[in-house]
Short mmCIF file of C-alpha atoms and ligand atoms in Angstrom, two decimals:
data_model
loop_
_atom_site.label_atom_id
_atom_site.label_comp_id
_atom_site.label_asym_id
_atom_site.label_seq_id
_atom_site.Cartn_x
_atom_site.Cartn_y
_atom_site.Cartn_z
CA MET A 1297 0.00 0.00 0.00
CA TYR A 1298 1.31 3.50 -0.80
CA ASP A 1299 2.12 5.82 2.10
CA HIS A 1300 -0.73 8.23 1.27
CA CYS A 1301 -3.29 5.35 1.37
CA ILE A 1302 -1.90 4.10 4.70
CA ILE A 1303 -1.90 7.62 6.14
CA SER A 1304 -5.51 8.16 5.12
CA GLU A 1305 -6.53 4.83 6.73
CA ILE A 1306 -4.51 5.64 9.86
CA ASN A 1307 -6.36 8.97 10.06
CA THR A 1308 -9.76 7.32 9.71
CA LEU A 1309 -8.99 4.69 12.37
CA ARG A 1310 -7.39 7.07 14.88
CA LYS A 1311 -10.45 9.33 14.73
CA LYS A 1312 -12.96 6.49 14.97
CA LYS A 1313 -11.17 4.86 17.92
CA ASN A 1314 -10.14 8.04 19.79
CA VAL A 1315 -6.42 7.30 19.53
CA VAL A 1316 -3.41 9.43 20.35
CA ILE A 1317 -0.15 8.61 18.54
CA LEU A 1318 2.96 9.56 20.54
CA ALA A 1319 6.36 9.47 18.81
CA HIS A 1320 9.93 9.87 20.03
CA TYR A 1321 12.41 12.09 18.14
CA TYR A 1322 14.35 8.97 17.07
CA GLN A 1323 11.45 7.64 15.02
CA ARG A 1324 11.45 7.52 11.22
CA PRO A 1325 10.52 10.91 9.66
CA GLU A 1326 7.26 9.57 8.16
CA VAL A 1327 6.23 8.28 11.60
CA GLN A 1328 7.07 11.62 13.27
CA GLU A 1329 4.97 13.32 10.58
CA ILE A 1330 1.76 11.45 11.41
CA ALA A 1331 2.14 11.60 15.22
CA ASP A 1332 -0.14 13.74 17.38
CA PHE A 1333 2.86 14.58 19.51
CA VAL A 1334 6.63 14.19 19.00
CA GLY A 1335 8.93 14.64 21.98
CA ASP A 1336 11.71 13.41 24.24
CA SER A 1337 11.19 10.79 26.95
CA LEU A 1338 10.01 13.30 29.55
CA GLN A 1339 7.57 15.08 27.26
CA LEU A 1340 6.15 11.76 26.10
CA SER A 1341 5.53 10.55 29.64
CA GLU A 1342 3.84 13.87 30.44
CA GLN A 1343 1.62 13.45 27.38
CA ALA A 1344 0.81 9.84 28.34
CA ALA A 1345 -0.21 10.97 31.84
CA ALA A 1346 -2.43 13.78 30.54
CA THR A 1347 -4.16 12.34 27.48
CA ASP A 1348 -7.91 11.74 27.39
CA ALA A 1349 -7.67 9.41 24.38
CA SER A 1350 -8.96 5.85 24.82
CA ILE A 1351 -5.97 4.25 23.07
CA ILE A 1352 -2.31 5.31 23.09
CA VAL A 1353 -0.22 4.09 20.15
CA PHE A 1354 3.41 4.42 21.13
CA ALA A 1355 5.82 5.03 18.29
CA GLY A 1356 8.87 4.43 20.42
CA VAL A 1357 10.36 1.55 22.37
CA HIS A 1358 9.02 -0.89 24.97
CA PHE A 1359 9.97 1.02 28.14
CA MET A 1360 8.18 4.12 26.79
CA ALA A 1361 4.96 2.24 26.08
CA GLU A 1362 5.23 0.57 29.48
CA THR A 1363 5.63 3.98 31.14
CA ALA A 1364 2.46 5.13 29.37
CA LYS A 1365 0.58 2.05 30.66
CA ILE A 1366 1.90 2.61 34.20
CA LEU A 1367 0.61 6.19 34.14
CA SER A 1368 -2.66 5.45 32.33
CA PRO A 1369 -3.66 1.91 33.39
CA ALA A 1370 -7.26 2.24 32.20
CA LYS A 1371 -6.17 3.01 28.66
CA LYS A 1372 -5.19 0.56 25.98
CA VAL A 1373 -1.51 1.07 25.14
CA LEU A 1374 -0.24 -0.37 21.85
CA LEU A 1375 3.39 -0.82 20.77
CA PRO A 1376 3.32 -1.58 17.02
CA ASP A 1377 6.32 -3.95 17.28
CA LEU A 1378 7.05 -5.76 20.54
CA ASN A 1379 10.67 -6.29 19.46
CA ALA A 1380 11.29 -2.58 19.89
CA GLY A 1381 13.40 -2.97 23.03
CA CYS A 1382 16.34 -0.95 24.35
CA SER A 1383 19.95 -2.02 24.94
CA LEU A 1384 20.22 0.38 27.89
CA ALA A 1385 17.13 -1.03 29.61
CA GLU A 1386 18.53 -4.53 28.92
CA SER A 1387 21.78 -3.60 30.64
CA CYS A 1388 19.94 -3.46 33.97
CA ARG A 1389 18.33 -6.78 34.92
CA PRO A 1390 16.01 -6.77 37.97
CA ALA A 1391 17.83 -9.53 39.93
CA ASP A 1392 21.20 -7.78 39.48
CA PHE A 1393 19.81 -4.35 40.33
CA ARG A 1394 18.13 -5.74 43.45
CA ARG A 1395 21.53 -7.07 44.62
CA PHE A 1396 23.14 -3.69 43.84
CA ILE A 1397 20.54 -1.90 45.98
CA ALA A 1398 21.00 -4.44 48.79
CA ALA A 1399 24.77 -3.85 48.66
CA HIS A 1400 24.23 -0.09 49.11
CA PRO A 1401 21.67 0.30 51.90
CA GLU A 1402 20.31 3.73 52.84
CA HIS A 1403 20.79 5.05 49.30
CA THR A 1404 18.03 6.86 47.41
CA VAL A 1405 17.51 5.07 44.10
CA ILE A 1406 17.25 7.25 41.00
CA SER A 1407 16.60 5.42 37.72
CA TYR A 1408 16.50 6.68 34.20
CA VAL A 1409 13.13 5.94 32.56
CA ASN A 1410 15.02 3.69 30.11
CA THR A 1411 14.31 0.72 32.38
CA SER A 1412 11.72 -2.02 32.76
CA ALA A 1413 8.65 -1.58 34.99
CA GLU A 1414 10.29 -3.95 37.50
CA ILE A 1415 13.32 -1.66 37.85
CA LYS A 1416 11.04 1.36 38.20
CA ALA A 1417 9.22 -0.48 40.98
CA MET A 1418 12.54 -0.70 42.91
CA THR A 1419 13.24 2.97 42.30
CA ASP A 1420 12.52 5.97 44.52
CA ILE A 1421 12.52 8.61 41.77
CA CYS A 1422 12.75 8.20 38.02
CA CYS A 1423 14.48 10.70 35.76
CA THR A 1424 15.12 11.33 32.07
CA SER A 1425 18.07 12.99 30.40
CA SER A 1426 16.26 16.33 30.49
CA ASN A 1427 15.60 16.39 34.23
CA ALA A 1428 18.34 14.17 35.75
CA LEU A 1429 20.26 17.19 37.06
CA LYS A 1430 17.12 18.71 38.59
CA ILE A 1431 16.13 15.41 40.23
CA VAL A 1432 19.58 14.84 41.74
CA GLU A 1433 19.73 18.44 42.94
CA SER A 1434 16.29 18.11 44.54
CA LEU A 1435 17.92 15.80 47.11
CA PRO A 1436 19.87 17.31 50.02
CA VAL A 1437 23.67 17.47 49.61
CA GLY A 1438 25.19 14.45 51.32
CA GLU A 1439 22.25 12.16 50.58
CA LYS A 1440 23.56 8.84 49.29
CA ILE A 1441 22.34 8.09 45.77
CA ILE A 1442 22.21 5.06 43.49
CA PHE A 1443 21.96 6.19 39.86
CA GLY A 1444 21.08 3.71 37.13
CA PRO A 1445 21.34 2.40 34.55
CA ASP A 1446 23.30 4.73 32.25
CA ARG A 1447 26.94 5.14 33.39
CA ASN A 1448 27.62 8.02 30.99
CA LEU A 1449 24.65 10.13 32.10
CA GLY A 1450 25.30 9.14 35.75
CA ASN A 1451 28.97 10.10 35.65
CA TYR A 1452 28.18 13.32 33.78
CA ILE A 1453 25.67 14.34 36.49
CA LYS A 1454 28.12 13.27 39.19
CA THR A 1455 30.82 15.52 37.69
CA ILE A 1456 28.66 18.62 37.28
CA THR A 1457 27.04 18.32 40.71
CA GLY A 1458 30.18 17.19 42.54
CA ARG A 1459 28.06 14.60 44.38
CA GLU A 1460 30.64 12.10 45.55
CA ASP A 1461 28.01 9.93 47.27
CA MET A 1462 26.65 8.62 43.97
CA GLN A 1463 26.90 4.94 43.06
CA VAL A 1464 26.50 4.67 39.29
CA TRP A 1465 25.23 1.46 37.66
CA ASP A 1466 27.47 0.24 34.82
CA GLY A 1467 24.96 0.24 31.94
CA ALA A 1468 25.00 1.95 28.55
CA CYS A 1469 23.13 2.48 25.29
CA HIS A 1470 24.83 0.84 22.30
CA VAL A 1471 23.89 3.75 20.01
CA HIS A 1472 25.58 6.45 22.07
CA GLU A 1473 28.51 4.24 23.08
CA ALA A 1474 29.35 3.72 19.41
CA PHE A 1475 30.34 7.35 18.81
CA SER A 1476 34.12 7.65 18.69
CA VAL A 1477 36.01 10.65 20.04
CA GLU A 1478 38.66 10.25 17.31
CA ARG A 1479 36.01 10.39 14.58
CA LEU A 1480 34.45 13.46 16.23
CA ALA A 1481 37.83 15.24 16.50
CA GLU A 1482 38.46 14.50 12.82
CA LEU A 1483 35.05 15.86 11.78
CA LYS A 1484 35.54 18.97 13.91
CA GLN A 1485 38.80 19.63 12.05
CA GLN A 1486 37.05 19.22 8.71
CA ARG A 1487 34.14 21.44 9.78
CA PRO A 1488 35.64 24.08 12.11
CA ALA A 1489 32.56 26.34 11.94
CA ALA A 1490 30.23 23.62 13.18
CA LYS A 1491 29.19 23.45 16.83
CA VAL A 1492 28.96 20.03 18.47
CA VAL A 1493 25.72 19.09 20.22
CA ALA A 1494 25.73 15.80 22.14
CA HIS A 1495 23.40 13.65 24.22
CA PRO A 1496 24.61 12.87 27.78
CA GLU A 1497 24.40 9.12 27.05
CA CYS A 1498 27.67 9.60 25.06
CA LYS A 1499 31.05 8.73 26.59
CA LYS A 1500 32.90 11.36 28.66
CA ALA A 1501 35.63 11.88 26.02
CA VAL A 1502 32.94 12.72 23.45
CA LEU A 1503 31.09 15.04 25.85
CA LEU A 1504 34.32 16.95 26.52
CA LEU A 1505 34.34 18.03 22.86
CA ALA A 1506 30.71 19.19 22.89
CA ASP A 1507 29.59 22.82 22.79
CA PHE A 1508 26.20 21.85 24.17
CA ILE A 1509 24.99 18.72 26.04
CA GLY A 1510 21.32 17.90 26.53
CA SER A 1511 18.34 15.64 25.99
CA THR A 1512 16.93 15.34 22.47
CA ALA A 1513 14.41 18.14 23.19
CA ALA A 1514 17.18 20.35 24.62
CA LEU A 1515 19.44 19.72 21.60
CA LEU A 1516 16.59 20.63 19.26
CA HIS A 1517 15.84 23.81 21.22
CA PHE A 1518 19.53 24.78 21.30
CA THR A 1519 20.05 24.42 17.54
CA GLN A 1520 16.87 26.40 16.92
CA TYR A 1521 17.88 29.47 18.92
CA ASP A 1522 21.69 29.39 18.72
CA LYS A 1523 23.45 31.65 16.21
CA ALA A 1524 25.68 29.06 14.47
CA SER A 1525 24.72 27.75 11.04
CA GLN A 1526 26.24 24.23 11.21
CA TYR A 1527 26.02 21.53 13.87
CA ILE A 1528 27.62 18.14 14.31
CA VAL A 1529 24.88 16.06 15.92
CA VAL A 1530 26.09 13.37 18.33
CA THR A 1531 22.98 11.39 19.11
CA GLU A 1532 20.63 9.11 17.20
CA PRO A 1533 20.11 10.88 13.84
CA GLY A 1534 16.28 10.70 13.89
CA VAL A 1535 16.23 14.00 15.78
CA ILE A 1536 17.81 15.77 12.77
CA PHE A 1537 14.43 15.60 11.02
CA GLN A 1538 12.92 18.05 13.56
CA MET A 1539 16.13 20.14 13.72
CA GLN A 1540 16.05 20.63 9.96
CA LYS A 1541 12.33 21.43 10.05
CA ALA A 1542 12.80 24.03 12.77
CA SER A 1543 15.91 25.56 11.12
CA PRO A 1544 15.75 24.91 7.36
CA GLN A 1545 18.60 27.35 6.67
CA LYS A 1546 21.05 25.48 8.97
CA GLU A 1547 23.17 22.41 8.25
CA PHE A 1548 23.07 19.34 10.48
CA ILE A 1549 25.86 16.80 10.20
CA PRO A 1550 25.35 13.38 11.82
CA LEU A 1551 28.49 11.88 13.35
CA PRO A 1552 29.15 8.63 11.48
CA VAL A 1553 30.22 5.58 13.49
CA VAL A 1554 32.66 2.82 12.94
CA THR A 1555 30.97 -0.29 14.28
CA ALA A 1556 33.19 -3.09 15.52
CA PRO A 1557 32.67 -6.14 13.26
CA SER A 1558 32.08 -8.31 16.33
CA SER A 1559 29.24 -6.12 17.57
CA ALA A 1560 25.76 -7.59 17.62
CA PHE A 1561 24.66 -4.32 16.06
CA ALA A 1562 27.09 -4.35 13.11
CA ASP A 1563 24.44 -4.93 10.48
CA ASP A 1564 23.11 -3.18 7.42
CA CYS A 1565 23.16 0.18 9.20
CA GLY A 1566 26.65 0.92 7.83
CA ALA A 1567 28.08 4.24 8.93
CA CYS A 1568 24.79 5.70 10.18
CA ASN A 1569 23.96 5.31 13.82
CA ASP A 1570 20.27 4.52 13.88
CA CYS A 1571 18.73 2.87 16.92
CA GLN A 1572 17.51 -0.35 15.29
CA PHE A 1573 14.85 -0.69 18.00
CA MET A 1574 13.36 2.74 17.34
CA LYS A 1575 13.42 2.15 13.60
CA LEU A 1576 11.34 -1.05 13.91
CA ILE A 1577 8.23 1.11 14.05
CA THR A 1578 6.82 1.76 10.57
CA LEU A 1579 3.63 3.27 9.15
CA GLU A 1580 2.50 -0.24 8.13
CA LYS A 1581 2.90 -1.53 11.70
CA ILE A 1582 1.06 1.49 13.14
CA HIS A 1583 -1.75 0.86 10.66
CA ARG A 1584 -1.94 -2.82 11.66
CA ALA A 1585 -1.90 -1.91 15.36
CA LEU A 1586 -4.83 0.45 14.82
CA GLN A 1587 -6.78 -2.20 12.93
CA THR A 1588 -6.17 -5.08 15.35
CA GLU A 1589 -5.60 -3.13 18.60
CA GLN A 1590 -2.53 -5.32 19.10
CA PRO A 1591 0.20 -5.74 20.35
CA GLU A 1592 -1.00 -4.44 23.69
CA ILE A 1593 1.23 -3.61 26.67
CA PHE A 1594 0.34 -4.99 30.12
CA VAL A 1595 2.02 -4.39 33.49
CA GLU A 1596 1.31 -6.55 36.52
CA GLU A 1597 -0.67 -4.41 39.03
CA THR A 1598 1.62 -4.66 42.12
CA ILE A 1599 4.62 -3.69 39.97
CA ARG A 1600 2.62 -0.96 38.22
CA GLU A 1601 1.58 0.68 41.50
CA LYS A 1602 5.16 0.86 42.78
CA ALA A 1603 6.53 1.98 39.40
CA GLU A 1604 3.88 4.70 39.16
CA ARG A 1605 5.08 6.21 42.44
CA SER A 1606 8.64 6.66 41.15
CA ILE A 1607 7.44 8.16 37.85
CA ARG A 1608 4.95 10.52 39.55
CA ARG A 1609 7.70 11.74 41.92
CA MET A 1610 9.75 12.58 38.82
CA LEU A 1611 6.86 14.42 37.14
CA GLU A 1612 6.21 16.35 40.35
CA ARG A 1613 9.85 17.45 40.69
CA SER A 1614 10.15 18.35 36.99
CA LYS A 1615 7.59 21.17 37.14
P1 13P B 847 15.69 11.54 25.69
O1 13P B 847 14.40 11.30 24.99
O2 13P B 847 15.49 11.82 27.14
O3 13P B 847 16.52 12.57 25.03
O4 13P B 847 16.52 10.16 25.67
C1 13P B 847 17.01 9.63 24.54
C2 13P B 847 16.87 8.16 24.48
O5 13P B 847 17.80 7.44 24.42
C3 13P B 847 15.54 7.61 24.41
O6 13P B 847 15.64 6.31 24.10
FE1 SF4 B 848 17.57 2.53 24.09
FE2 SF4 B 848 19.70 3.74 23.09
FE3 SF4 B 848 17.72 3.06 21.45
FE4 SF4 B 848 17.37 5.05 23.25
S1 SF4 B 848 18.77 5.03 21.52
S2 SF4 B 848 15.96 3.37 22.79
S3 SF4 B 848 18.61 4.30 24.95
S4 SF4 B 848 19.00 1.66 22.62
#
């Protein structure tokens, strides 16, 4: 079916069934185009908590759809492809994290939303890349903190806050870990007028070369209002679609990656650095999800209740 036929059927179904389509900035451009709302992880969870739609179709990954279900349990939440997981969420298994918490008693547990519902249920306060600093700073100086699962974001926050009492879980996102500082330095030399904008999930050496560090929404905002005309973008390249839309006169240069041949992710992606999980969502799969109202996301109620508390605390402190 051609895209315009699918889009027209998606529009008919979404209206008939009172559906909201939420999409992350890393989604394919054509998916971002049909979404009711496009945003970063924090904005999407705020939308999921506030929507009065009967069905939420999540154009994102599993932990995002699960967060929507945790916040809106009475609504039907659909994830068009259940294989849309997350390497960062996978790097923090519940049994291991439980042991980590037990090994560090009297610590307040802060977890990035890129985690399973089970991890959120063990967490005191969730955070995203756009509010991690605010959440950590909302705790009194000297309070002992466990921060998981992203070591790069955790260590970045630890450095800028000077909080020595922070135990950082050793997890990472394969997309952001793949960016090489050597490749970035080379590109900076080739494009001296370009500013570097980077996501805090990147390694420290990469962040040290950045002119601006922030969540996807913050990077987009920065490139929109900053005076430069060229930017090297060091995050998943899906966000460039909105950057280019907001600033058509500017140039956005994705940082290519050299993927190790042994990596599980060294596939047909080549030099681009797409998140293969995010890119699993297509217009065809959204169309099918609207037709069948499948695949649906469920969260066991005792886990959901505990997970909701940690997400609501985050939303409260992000205002
Ligand atoms: P943000 O949406 O908070 O920028 O996080 C990026 C990410 O990795 C989502 O999967
Ligand atoms: Fe997970 Fe990284 Fe993909 Fe975000 S970009 S969904 S953190 S694997």
